[in-house]
Structures are given as structure tokens and as C-alpha cells.
Coordinates of C-alpha atoms in Angstrom, one line a residue:
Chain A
X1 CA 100.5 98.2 109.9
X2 CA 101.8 96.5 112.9
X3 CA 101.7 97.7 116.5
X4 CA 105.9 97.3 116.4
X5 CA 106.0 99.5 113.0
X6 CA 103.5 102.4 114.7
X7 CA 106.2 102.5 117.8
X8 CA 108.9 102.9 115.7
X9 CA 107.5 105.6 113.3
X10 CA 106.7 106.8 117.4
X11 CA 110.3 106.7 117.7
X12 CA 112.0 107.9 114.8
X13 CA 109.8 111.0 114.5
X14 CA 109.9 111.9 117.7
X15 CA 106.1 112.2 117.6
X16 CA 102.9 110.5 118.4
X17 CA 100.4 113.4 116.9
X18 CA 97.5 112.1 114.5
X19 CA 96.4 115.2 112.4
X20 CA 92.7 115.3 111.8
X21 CA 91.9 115.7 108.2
X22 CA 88.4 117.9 109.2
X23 CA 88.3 119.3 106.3
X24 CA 85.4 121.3 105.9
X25 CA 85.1 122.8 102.1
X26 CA 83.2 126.0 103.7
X27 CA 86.6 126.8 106.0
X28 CA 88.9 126.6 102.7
X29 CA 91.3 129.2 102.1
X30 CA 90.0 131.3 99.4
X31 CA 92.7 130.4 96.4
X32 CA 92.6 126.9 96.4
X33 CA 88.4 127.5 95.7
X34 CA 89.4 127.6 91.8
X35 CA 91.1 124.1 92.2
X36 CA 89.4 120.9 90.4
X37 CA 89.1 119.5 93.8
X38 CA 89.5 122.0 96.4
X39 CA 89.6 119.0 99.5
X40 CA 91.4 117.2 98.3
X41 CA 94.2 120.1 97.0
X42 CA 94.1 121.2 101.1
X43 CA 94.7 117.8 102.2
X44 CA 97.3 117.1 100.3
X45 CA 99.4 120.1 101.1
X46 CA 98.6 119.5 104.3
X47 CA 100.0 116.1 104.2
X48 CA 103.1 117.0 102.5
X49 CA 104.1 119.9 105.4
X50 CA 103.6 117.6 107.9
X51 CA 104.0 114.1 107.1
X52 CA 107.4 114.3 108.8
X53 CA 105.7 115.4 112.0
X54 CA 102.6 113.5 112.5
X55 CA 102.9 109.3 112.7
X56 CA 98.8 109.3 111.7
X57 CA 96.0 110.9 109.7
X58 CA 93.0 111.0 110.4
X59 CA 90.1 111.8 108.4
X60 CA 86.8 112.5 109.7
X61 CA 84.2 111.1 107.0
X62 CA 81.2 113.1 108.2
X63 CA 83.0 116.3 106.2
X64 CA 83.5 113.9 103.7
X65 CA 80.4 112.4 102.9
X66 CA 78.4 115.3 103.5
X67 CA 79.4 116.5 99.9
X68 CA 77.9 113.3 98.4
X69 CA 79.7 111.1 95.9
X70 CA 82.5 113.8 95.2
X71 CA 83.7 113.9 98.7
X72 CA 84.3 110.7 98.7
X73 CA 86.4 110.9 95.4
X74 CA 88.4 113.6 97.7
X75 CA 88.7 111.3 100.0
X76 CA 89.8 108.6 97.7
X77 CA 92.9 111.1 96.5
X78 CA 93.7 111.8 99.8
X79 CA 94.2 108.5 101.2
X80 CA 96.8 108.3 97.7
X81 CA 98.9 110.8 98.8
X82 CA 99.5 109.8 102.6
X83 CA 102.9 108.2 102.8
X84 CA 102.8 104.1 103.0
X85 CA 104.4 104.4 106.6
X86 CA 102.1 107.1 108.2
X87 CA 99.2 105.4 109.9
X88 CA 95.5 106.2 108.8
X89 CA 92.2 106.5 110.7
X90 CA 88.9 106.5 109.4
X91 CA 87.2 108.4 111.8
X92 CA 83.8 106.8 111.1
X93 CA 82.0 105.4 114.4
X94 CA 80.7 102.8 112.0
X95 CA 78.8 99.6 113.7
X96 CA 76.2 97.7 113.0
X97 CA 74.6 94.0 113.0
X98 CA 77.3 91.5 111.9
X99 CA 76.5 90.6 107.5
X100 CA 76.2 95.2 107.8
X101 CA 79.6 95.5 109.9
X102 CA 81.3 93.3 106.9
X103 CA 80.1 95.8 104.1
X104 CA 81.3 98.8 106.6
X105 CA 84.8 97.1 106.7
X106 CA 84.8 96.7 102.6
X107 CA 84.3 100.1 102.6
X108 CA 87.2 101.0 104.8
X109 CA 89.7 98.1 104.3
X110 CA 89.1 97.4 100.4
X111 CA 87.2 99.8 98.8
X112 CA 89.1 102.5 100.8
X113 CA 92.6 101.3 102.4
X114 CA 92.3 102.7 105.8
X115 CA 95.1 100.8 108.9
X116 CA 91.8 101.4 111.0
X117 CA 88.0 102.6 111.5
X118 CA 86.4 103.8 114.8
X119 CA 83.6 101.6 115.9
X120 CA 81.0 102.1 118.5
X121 CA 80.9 99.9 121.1
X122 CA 77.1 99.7 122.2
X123 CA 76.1 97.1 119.2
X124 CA 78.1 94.6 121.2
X125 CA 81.0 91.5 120.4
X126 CA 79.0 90.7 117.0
X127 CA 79.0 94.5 115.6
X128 CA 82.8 94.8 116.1
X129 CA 84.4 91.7 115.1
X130 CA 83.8 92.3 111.6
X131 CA 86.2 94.6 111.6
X132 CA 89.1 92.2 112.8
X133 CA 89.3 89.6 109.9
X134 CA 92.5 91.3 108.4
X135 CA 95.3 90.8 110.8
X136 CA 96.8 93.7 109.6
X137 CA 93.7 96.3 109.9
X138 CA 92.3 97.8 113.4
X139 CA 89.6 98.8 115.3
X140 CA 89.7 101.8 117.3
X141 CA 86.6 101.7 119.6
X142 CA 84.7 104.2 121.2
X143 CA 85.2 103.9 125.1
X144 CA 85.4 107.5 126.7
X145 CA 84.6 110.2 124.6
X146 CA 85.8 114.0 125.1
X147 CA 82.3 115.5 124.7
X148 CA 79.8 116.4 127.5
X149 CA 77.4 114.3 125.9
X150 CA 79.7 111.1 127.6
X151 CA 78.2 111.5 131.0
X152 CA 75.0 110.6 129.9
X153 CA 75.9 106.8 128.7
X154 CA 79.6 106.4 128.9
X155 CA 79.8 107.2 133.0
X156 CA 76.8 105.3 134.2
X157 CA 77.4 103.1 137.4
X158 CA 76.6 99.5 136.8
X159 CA 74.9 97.3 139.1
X160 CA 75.1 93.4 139.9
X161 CA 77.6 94.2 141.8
X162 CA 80.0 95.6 139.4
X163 CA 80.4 99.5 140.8
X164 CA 82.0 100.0 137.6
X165 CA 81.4 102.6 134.9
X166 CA 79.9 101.6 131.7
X167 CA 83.4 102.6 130.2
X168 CA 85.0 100.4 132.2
X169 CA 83.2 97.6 131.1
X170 CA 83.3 98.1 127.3
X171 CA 86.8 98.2 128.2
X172 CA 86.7 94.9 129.5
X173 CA 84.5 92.9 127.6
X174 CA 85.8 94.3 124.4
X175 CA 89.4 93.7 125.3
X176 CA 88.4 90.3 125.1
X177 CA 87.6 90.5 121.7
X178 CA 91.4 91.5 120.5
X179 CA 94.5 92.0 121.7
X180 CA 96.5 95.2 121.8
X181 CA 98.1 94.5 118.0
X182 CA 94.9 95.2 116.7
X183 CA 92.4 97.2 119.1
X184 CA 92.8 100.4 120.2
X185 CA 90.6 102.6 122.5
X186 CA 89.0 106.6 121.9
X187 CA 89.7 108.1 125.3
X188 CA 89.4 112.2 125.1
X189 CA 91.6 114.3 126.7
X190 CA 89.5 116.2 128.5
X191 CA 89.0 112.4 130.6
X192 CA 92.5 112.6 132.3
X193 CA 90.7 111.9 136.0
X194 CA 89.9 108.6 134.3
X195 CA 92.9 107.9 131.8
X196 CA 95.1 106.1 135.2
X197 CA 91.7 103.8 135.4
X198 CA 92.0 103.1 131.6
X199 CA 95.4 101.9 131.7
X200 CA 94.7 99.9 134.6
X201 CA 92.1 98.0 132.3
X202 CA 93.5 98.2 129.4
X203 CA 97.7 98.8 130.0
X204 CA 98.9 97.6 126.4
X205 CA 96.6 99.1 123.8
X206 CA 96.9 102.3 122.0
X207 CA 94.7 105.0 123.1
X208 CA 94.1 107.4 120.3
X209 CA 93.2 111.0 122.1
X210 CA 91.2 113.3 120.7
X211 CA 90.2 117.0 122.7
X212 CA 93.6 118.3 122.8
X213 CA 93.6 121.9 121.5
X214 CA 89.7 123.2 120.7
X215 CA 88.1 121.3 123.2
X216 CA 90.7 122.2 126.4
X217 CA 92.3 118.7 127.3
X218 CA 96.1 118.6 128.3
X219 CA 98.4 117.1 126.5
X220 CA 101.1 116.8 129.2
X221 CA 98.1 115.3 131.6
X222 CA 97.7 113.0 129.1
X223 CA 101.6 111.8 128.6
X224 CA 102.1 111.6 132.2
X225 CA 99.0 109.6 133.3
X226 CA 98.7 107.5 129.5
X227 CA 101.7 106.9 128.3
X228 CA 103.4 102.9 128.1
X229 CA 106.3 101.5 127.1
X230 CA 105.1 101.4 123.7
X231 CA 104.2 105.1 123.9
X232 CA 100.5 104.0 123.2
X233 CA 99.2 107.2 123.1
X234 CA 98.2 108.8 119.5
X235 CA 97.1 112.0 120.5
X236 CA 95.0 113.4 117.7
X237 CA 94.8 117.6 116.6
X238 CA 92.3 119.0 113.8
X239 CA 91.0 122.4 113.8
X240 CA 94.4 123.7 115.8
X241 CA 96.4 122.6 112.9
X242 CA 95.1 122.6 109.7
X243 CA 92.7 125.7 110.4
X244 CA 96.0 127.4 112.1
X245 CA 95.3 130.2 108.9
X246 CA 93.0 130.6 106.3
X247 CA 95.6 132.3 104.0
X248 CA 97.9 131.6 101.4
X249 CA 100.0 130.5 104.2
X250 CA 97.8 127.6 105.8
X251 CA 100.2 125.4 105.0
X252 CA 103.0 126.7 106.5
X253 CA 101.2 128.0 109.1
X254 CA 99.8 124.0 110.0
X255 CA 103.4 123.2 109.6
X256 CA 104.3 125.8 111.8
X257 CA 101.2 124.3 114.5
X258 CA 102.3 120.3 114.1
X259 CA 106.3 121.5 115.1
X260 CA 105.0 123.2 118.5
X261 CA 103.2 120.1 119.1
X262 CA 105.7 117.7 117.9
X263 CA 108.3 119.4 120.3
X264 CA 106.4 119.1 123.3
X265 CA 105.8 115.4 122.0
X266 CA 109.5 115.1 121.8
X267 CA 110.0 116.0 125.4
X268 CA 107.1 114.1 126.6
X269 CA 108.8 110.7 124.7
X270 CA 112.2 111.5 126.5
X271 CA 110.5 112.5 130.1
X272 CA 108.1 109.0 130.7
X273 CA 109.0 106.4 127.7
Chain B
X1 CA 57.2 113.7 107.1
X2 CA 54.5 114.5 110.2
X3 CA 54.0 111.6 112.6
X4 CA 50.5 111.9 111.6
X5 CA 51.2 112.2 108.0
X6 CA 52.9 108.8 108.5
X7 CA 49.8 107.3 110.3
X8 CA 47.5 108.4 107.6
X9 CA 49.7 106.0 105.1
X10 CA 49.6 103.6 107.4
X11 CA 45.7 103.6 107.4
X12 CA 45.3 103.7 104.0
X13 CA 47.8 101.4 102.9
X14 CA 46.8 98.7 105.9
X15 CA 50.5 98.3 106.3
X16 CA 53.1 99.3 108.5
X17 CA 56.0 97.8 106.8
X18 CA 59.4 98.9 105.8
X19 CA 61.3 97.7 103.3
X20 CA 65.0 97.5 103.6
X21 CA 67.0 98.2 100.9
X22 CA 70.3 95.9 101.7
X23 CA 71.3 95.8 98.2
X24 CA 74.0 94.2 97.5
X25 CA 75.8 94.4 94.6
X26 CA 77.2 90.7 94.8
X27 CA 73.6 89.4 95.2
X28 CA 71.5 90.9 92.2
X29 CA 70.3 89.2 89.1
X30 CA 72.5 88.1 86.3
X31 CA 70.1 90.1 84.0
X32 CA 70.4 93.5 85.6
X33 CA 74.4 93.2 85.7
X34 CA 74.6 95.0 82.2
X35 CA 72.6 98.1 83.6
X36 CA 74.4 101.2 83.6
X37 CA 73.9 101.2 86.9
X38 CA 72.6 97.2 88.2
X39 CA 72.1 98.7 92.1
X40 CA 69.7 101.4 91.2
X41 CA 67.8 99.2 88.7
X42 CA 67.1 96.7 91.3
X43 CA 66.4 99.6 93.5
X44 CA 64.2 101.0 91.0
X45 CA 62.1 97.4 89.8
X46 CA 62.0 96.6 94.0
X47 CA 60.2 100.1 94.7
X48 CA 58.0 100.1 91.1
X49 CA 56.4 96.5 92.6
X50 CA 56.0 97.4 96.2
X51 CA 55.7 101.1 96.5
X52 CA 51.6 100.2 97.7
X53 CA 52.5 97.9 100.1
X54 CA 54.8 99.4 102.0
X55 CA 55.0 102.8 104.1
X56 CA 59.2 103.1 104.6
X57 CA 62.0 102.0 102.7
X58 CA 65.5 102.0 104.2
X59 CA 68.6 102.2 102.5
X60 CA 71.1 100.3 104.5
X61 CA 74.1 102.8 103.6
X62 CA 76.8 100.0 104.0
X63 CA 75.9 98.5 101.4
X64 CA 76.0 101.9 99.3
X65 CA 79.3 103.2 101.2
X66 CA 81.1 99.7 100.5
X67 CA 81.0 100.7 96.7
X68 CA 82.8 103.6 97.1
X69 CA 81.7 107.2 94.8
X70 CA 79.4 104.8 92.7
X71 CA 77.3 103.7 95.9
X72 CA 76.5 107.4 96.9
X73 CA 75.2 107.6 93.6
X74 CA 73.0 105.0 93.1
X75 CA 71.9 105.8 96.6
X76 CA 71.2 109.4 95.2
X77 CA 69.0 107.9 92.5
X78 CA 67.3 105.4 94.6
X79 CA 65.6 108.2 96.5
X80 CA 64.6 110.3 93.3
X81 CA 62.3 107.3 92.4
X82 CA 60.9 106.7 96.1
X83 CA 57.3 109.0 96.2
X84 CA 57.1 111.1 97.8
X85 CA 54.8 110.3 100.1
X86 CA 56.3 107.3 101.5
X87 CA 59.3 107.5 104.6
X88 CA 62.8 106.9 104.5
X89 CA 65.3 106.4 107.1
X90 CA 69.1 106.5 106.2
X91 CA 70.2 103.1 108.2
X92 CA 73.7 104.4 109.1
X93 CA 74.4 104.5 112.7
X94 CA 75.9 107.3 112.8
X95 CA 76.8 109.8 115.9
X96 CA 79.7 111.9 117.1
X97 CA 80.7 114.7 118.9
X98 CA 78.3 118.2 118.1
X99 CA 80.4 119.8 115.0
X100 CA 80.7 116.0 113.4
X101 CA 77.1 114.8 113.7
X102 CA 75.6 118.5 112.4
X103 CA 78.0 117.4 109.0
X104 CA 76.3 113.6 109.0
X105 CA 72.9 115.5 109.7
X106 CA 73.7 117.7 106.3
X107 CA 74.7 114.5 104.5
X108 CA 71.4 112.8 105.0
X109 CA 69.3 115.5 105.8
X110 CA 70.3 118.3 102.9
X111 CA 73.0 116.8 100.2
X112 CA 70.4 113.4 100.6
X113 CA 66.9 114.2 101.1
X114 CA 65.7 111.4 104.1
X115 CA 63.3 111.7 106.0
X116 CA 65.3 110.4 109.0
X117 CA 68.8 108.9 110.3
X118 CA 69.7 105.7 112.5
X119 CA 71.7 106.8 115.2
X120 CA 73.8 105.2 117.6
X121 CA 73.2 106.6 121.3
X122 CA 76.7 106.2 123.1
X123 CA 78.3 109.3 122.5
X124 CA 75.5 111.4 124.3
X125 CA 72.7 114.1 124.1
X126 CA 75.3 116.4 121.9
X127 CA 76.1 113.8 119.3
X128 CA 72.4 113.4 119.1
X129 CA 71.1 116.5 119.3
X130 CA 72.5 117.9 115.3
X131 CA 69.9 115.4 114.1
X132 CA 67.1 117.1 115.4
X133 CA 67.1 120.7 114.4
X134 CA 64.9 120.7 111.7
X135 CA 61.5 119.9 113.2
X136 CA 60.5 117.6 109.5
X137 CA 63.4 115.3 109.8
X138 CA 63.7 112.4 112.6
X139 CA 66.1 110.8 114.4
X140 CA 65.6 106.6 114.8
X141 CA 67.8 105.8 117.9
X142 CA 69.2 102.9 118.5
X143 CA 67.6 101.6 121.9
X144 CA 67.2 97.4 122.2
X145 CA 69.0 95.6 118.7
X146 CA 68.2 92.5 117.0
X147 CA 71.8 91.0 117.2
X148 CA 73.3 88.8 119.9
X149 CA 76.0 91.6 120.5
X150 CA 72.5 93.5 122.2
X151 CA 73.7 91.1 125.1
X152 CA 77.2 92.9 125.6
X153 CA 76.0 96.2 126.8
X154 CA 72.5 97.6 126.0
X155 CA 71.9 94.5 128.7
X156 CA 73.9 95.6 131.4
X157 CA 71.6 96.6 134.7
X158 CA 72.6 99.8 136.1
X159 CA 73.5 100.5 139.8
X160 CA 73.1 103.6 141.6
X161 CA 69.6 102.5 142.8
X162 CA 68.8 102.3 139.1
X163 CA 68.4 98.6 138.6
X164 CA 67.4 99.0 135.2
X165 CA 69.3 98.0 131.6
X166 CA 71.1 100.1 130.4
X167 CA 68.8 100.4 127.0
X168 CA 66.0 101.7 129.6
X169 CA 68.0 104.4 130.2
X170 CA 68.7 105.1 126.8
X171 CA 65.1 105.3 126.1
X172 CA 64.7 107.8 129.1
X173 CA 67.4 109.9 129.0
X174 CA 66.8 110.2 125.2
X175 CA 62.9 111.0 124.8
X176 CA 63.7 114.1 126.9
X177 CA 65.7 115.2 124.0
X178 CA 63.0 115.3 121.6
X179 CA 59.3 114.3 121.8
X180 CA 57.5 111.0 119.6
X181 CA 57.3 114.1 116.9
X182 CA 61.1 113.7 116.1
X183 CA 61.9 110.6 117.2
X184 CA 61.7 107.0 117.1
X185 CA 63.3 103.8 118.6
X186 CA 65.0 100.3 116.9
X187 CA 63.8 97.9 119.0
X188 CA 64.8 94.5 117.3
X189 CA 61.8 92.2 116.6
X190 CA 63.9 89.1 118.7
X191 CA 63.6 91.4 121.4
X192 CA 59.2 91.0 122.0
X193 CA 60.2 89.7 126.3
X194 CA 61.0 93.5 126.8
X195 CA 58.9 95.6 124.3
X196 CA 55.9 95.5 127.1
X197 CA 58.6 97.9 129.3
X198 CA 59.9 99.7 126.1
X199 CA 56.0 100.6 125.4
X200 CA 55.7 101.5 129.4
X201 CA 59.0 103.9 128.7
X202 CA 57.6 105.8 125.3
X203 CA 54.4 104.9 124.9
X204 CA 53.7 107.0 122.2
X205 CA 57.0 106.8 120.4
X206 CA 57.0 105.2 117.0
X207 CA 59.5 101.9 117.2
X208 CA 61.5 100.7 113.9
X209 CA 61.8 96.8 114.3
X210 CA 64.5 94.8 112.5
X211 CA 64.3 91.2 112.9
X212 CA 61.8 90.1 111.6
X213 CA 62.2 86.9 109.1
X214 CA 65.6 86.1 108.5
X215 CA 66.5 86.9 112.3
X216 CA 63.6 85.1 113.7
X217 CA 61.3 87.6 115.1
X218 CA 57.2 87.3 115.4
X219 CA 55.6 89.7 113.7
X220 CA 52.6 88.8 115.7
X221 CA 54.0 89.0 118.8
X222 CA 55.7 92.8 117.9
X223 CA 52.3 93.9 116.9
X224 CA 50.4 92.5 120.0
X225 CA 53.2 94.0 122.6
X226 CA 53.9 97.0 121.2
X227 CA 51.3 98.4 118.9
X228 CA 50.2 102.1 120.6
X229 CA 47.0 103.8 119.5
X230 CA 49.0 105.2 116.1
X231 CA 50.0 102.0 115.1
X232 CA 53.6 103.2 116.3
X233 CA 55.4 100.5 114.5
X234 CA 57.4 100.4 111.5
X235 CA 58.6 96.5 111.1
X236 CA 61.1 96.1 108.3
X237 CA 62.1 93.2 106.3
X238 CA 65.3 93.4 104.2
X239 CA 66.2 90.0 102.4
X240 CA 62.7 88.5 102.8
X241 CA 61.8 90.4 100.3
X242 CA 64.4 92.3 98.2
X243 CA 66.1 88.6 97.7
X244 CA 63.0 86.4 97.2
X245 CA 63.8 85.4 93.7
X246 CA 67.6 85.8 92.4
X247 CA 66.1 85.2 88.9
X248 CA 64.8 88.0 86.0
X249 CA 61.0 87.6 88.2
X250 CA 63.1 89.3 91.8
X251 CA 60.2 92.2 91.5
X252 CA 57.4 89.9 91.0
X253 CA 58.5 87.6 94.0
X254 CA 59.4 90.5 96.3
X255 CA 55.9 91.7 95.6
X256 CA 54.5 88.4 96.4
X257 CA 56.5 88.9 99.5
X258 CA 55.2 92.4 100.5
X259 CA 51.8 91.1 100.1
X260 CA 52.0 88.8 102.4
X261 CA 53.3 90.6 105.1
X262 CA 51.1 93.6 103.9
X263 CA 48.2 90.8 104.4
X264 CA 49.7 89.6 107.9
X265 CA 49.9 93.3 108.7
X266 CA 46.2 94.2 107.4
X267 CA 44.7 91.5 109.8
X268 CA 47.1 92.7 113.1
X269 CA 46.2 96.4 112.4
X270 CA 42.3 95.2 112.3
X271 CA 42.9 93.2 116.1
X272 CA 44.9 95.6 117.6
X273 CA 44.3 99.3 116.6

């Protein structure tokens, strides 16, 4: 998918949520236990009560692979059933040496057919740039995270002069690697002193956000200090939407969730695009 | 696996090598291609000839992961037939925030039965710390890489008074997470000008070094700077062996391969332990 067909999905939905596809087969809602594949029957009535809301999905392997081989069959069936036009993230944080970086990208780009994969950064140029052979496929890289565990690494001064974050600097080396029609950058919600810093660095690319919603970060904050003139912002929800009941209902109910977000979406587009 | 249970192998088997299984489906002999499954019968032959030369394998799960449902399961398989007695270390670079690296901890840890997990260190103590709650299982960390890309980042000197790299403070933030029981360091073999500091930093931590061979690492020099008085070094080689013969003798050469190094290795154990 190209950055201009992303913005317009932006635009015609109204929308820049990415729903994360957490799905966790010990949090399923007890009827659909009895299904032949209980992931993958949640995911895809998930997907079809919210497609119209959401302009990316966004599965987070880790649930997947933790069941073994058959996860990844649910993951197979989900991917089926996301519409052609709805951008999808493998939430992976994949990286590795450059002839191990390749096999990751067959995973995600041909055995799978994933838009993008999250990468992490601290492999350096030769991890990442496997990923950015197909013109058409992304890398979303790790820059600043929404957990606590980001001061330790991710907000370390430099020296030689630089005064700059480590952040910053993965920012600006890796920008170098791509341009904004096929990188985008993780920056968490719960980051909005930094996100005006991040645009400064980086004012074209997509940021995907995650931390809205179960880990306290502001989705206004993040419209009004992150948003271009390409929206660039795909601000990401999980456990606040497809967790939003663990009835008969949860599917209504996570339609119900991805509307309240989408409207406040709506009247973030119209307030700063 | 102990730390000490893993030196006692060491001892007796005069070895500290790993071998990495990088097997690629693309590369294996034309005679194993009717198997019902050809990547676990390499797997299988590889381990069968070298199983008393060696003290680690490593599954490189890329390699597995880029063959979709199929991989996990000849992954699966692969460690049935590795004794019991010798380690394995899921190379997957994984790591992400605390709820997502607890599910990659239960995918390698509980639906896989490894010994230990690569792990990538950017994302923090929390994305970490999952990997460490059972007190049997270990987390290899990536500190100092093999790959050019080591440059971008793990390079950088830090300010703040610090005038370190940052892969120094990797190493100390991270051993105050969990002690040389739990943990160990990849330090990439191309990297011997800095493993004198890295031994200064966790002296008693085991290191896992890639690198060696097809990279261009010194065995000799590895074993010389960073040996500790537990041998503290696992050194793998991946395509040295695994792919010394493409033809129906690949077991026979790969053991001739393993012997060699298991010979080199004999001899550097005798000098420096």
C-alpha cells in the first residue's frame, strides 16, 4: 500500500485508528471456545464490525506464536479476511543480521502478506534494510516506546557532542535509510513531551502510536502535537477495543469501543489536518 | 540448564561450541527433498553426527518462521531429537513491552521447550524482564553484534559524563537485572578490540559469539580475550558446518567440521582455562 492510498483511506473513513489484533485465546469469550479455531473466529468478527472504522490491523504475533504451529494457521485466516484496502501491521520487533533479516521479511511479506513489520532499531542500517526491497512493503521501526522500560536505552544522552537522545538519533540515522513512503516510526503515547521533537526530526513519516487507552496516553495530545498534513498519525487500540466484553456481545461491544474512538478521530481530522 | 550443569559439558566434551541451526529450506540436499519433512531430516542427520562435539545448538527461528505453520513444526521436532543434556537458545530477537514478551517467553519457554531466548535490549528492563521468571531458563541479550549495522548504534558514546558506548551500558544496566545464573551476552566474534572491556563489565557472564567463520572472526583471539574461569563462552558456527557438503555426505562433512573446531577448541580450553 502506498503512503497516498493510507491518507485517503485516512480521509474517507474519517479515522486513523489501527485496532490491535491481541488476541489472547485465554481472554476468549466463552461461546466461540467450541469453534474449530477459536482466534481466528474472534478476529474475524472483529474485523467485520469494525473494518469500516479502523484504516489498519494490527496483529501482535507474540499471542500468535505462542500457541505453536496452529496460531500461526489463525493468523494465516485472519490476514484472509482483512479487507484489501485496510492496512496491516505485523507487530513483530523482528531484526537481525542481514541473510536472517531476509528470511524475517519472507515470513512477513511472502509467506504471510503483511503492508509492514516492526523492526528494532539497535541491530543497525544492515538489520533493517532487508525489509525495504519491496517498494510496496514498510518498516515500522522502534524509536520511542510507551513502556517504562524506554528510559533505560531509548532516553540516553549522547555524547561527542551530540546532546541528543538515543531516540533522536535512530531517528536520524534511520531516516536515512528510507523515505517517508516506506518507513514509519513507533512513538507511544504516553511520549507526548517528546512527539513535537519527533516531528521536528522526522516531519513526513507516519508515526504509528501505541499507549492510548490501557497504558494512559492522550489521544488529543497526540493529534495536536503529531499530526501533518498527511495525518501521519496511526494511532493504535487493543485491549480497549476488542476486550471491550467478554460476552456474546464482544463484538458489538468493540464496535461500539472503535465508534467512540473514531468520533473523536473525526474531530481531531477536522480541528488540525 | 544450570550454569554449572553447562560447564560440566563443556569439560567433558572439551568443546564449547554451538551449532547453529540456519536451515534453510532452499539450501538442503537434493536427496532429503522427498522427506516428509526435508528441514527436520537435516536437522535430525546434523544433530545424530555432532551431538558429541558440540554443547549448544541454536535454531535460528527465521529460518523456521519464513516457512510459515510447517516451520514451527519442524522446529517442534528438531528439539524432540536434541538430548537432553545439551543447550538450546531460541535465536529470535525478540522483546516488547511486559504483557507481549511474557507471550514470546511462553512460546519458547512452555509451548517450545528451550533452554533460553535471544533478546533484543532496546525496549528496556520490562520487555526483558518476562524472560527471566523461571530461574532454569535464560535470557542471551543482545550486547556488541557481529554485523556492520553494530556501527549505527550499539557504537554510539554516551554523554552525560558517561563517555562510554552505548553497548557498555547495555551490559550494565542489564546484569543488574539478573545475575551470570540467567543470563548471557552476544558479543559477535568480529568484535575481539572490545571483548577485554565486555569481560571487565561481566566477568563472569557466559558470552554467545556469532561470527566466527563465515563472518571472519578468530576463534583464537575470542578464546584468549574473553575466556573467564568457567570457560564462559559459547562460540557458534552456523554454515561452516551445517552447509559443509550440499551432497548426500552433508552429516559426514559437518562432522568433519565440528571436529575441527571441537579440536581447535580442545587445545584453547587446555591454554586458557
Amino acid at each position: 500500500m502506498t503512503r497516498e492510498q493510507l491518507f485517503e483511506q485516512i480521509l474517507n473513513k474519517k479515522s486513523f485508528l489501527c485496532i490491535g489484533l491481541d488476541t489472547d485465546p485465554k481472554k476468549l469469550p466463552q461461546h466461540l471456545l467450541d469453534a474449530e479455531d477459536p482466534v481466528f473466529e474472534f478476529n474475524r468478527q472483529i474485523i467485520e464490525a469494525t473494518a469500516d472504522l479502523c484504516v489498519a490491523y494490527k496483529p501482535n504475533i507474540a499471542f500468535y506464536e505462542a500457541q505453536g504451529p496452529k496460531g500461526w494457521v489463525s493468523l494465516e485466516r485472519t490476514l484472509q479476511v482483512i479487507p484489501q484496502d485496510i492496512f496491516t501491521i505485523a507487530d513483530a520487533k523482528r531484526g537481525d543480521i542481514g541473510n536472517t533479516s531476509e528470511l524475517y521479511a519472507r515470513a512477513f511479506f511472502e509467506t504471510l502478506d503483511f503492508d509492514s513489520v516492526t523492526v528494532a532499531p539497535y541491530m543497525g542500517a544492515d538489520s533493517v534494510k532487508p525489509f525495504l526491497v519491496q517498494g510496496n512493503k514498510w518498516v515500522v521501526l522502534l524509536a520511542l516506546t510507551s513502556n517504562t522500560g524506554s528510559q533505560d536505552f531509548q532516553m540516553l544522552r549522547l555524547g561527542d557532542g551530540k546532546e541528543e537522545y538515543l531516540f533522536e538519533q535512530v531517528l536520524q540515522t534511520s531516516s536515512t535509510w528510507a523515505t517517508a513512503d516506506q518507513m514509519m516510526y513507533v512513538v507511544g503515547a504516553t511520549q507526548a513531551a517528546h512527539v513535537q521533537r519527533v516531528r521536528e526530526l522526522v516531519p513526513e513519516h507516519f508515526l504509528l502510536v501505541p499507549g492510548v487507552g490501557a497504558q494512559g496516553g492522550s489521544l488529543a495530545d497526540i493529534a495536536r502535537l503529531g499530526m501533518n498534513r498527511q495525518c501521519g498519525l496511526l494511532v493504535n487500540s487493543s485491549r480497549g477495543i476488542i476486550y471491550a466484553s467478554s460476552g456474546a456481545d464482544f463484538a458489538q461491544k468493540a464496535r461500539e469501543a472503535a465508534l467512540a474512538v473514531q468520533r473523536e478521530m473525526e474531530a481531531l481530522l477536522e480541528q488540525y489536518l
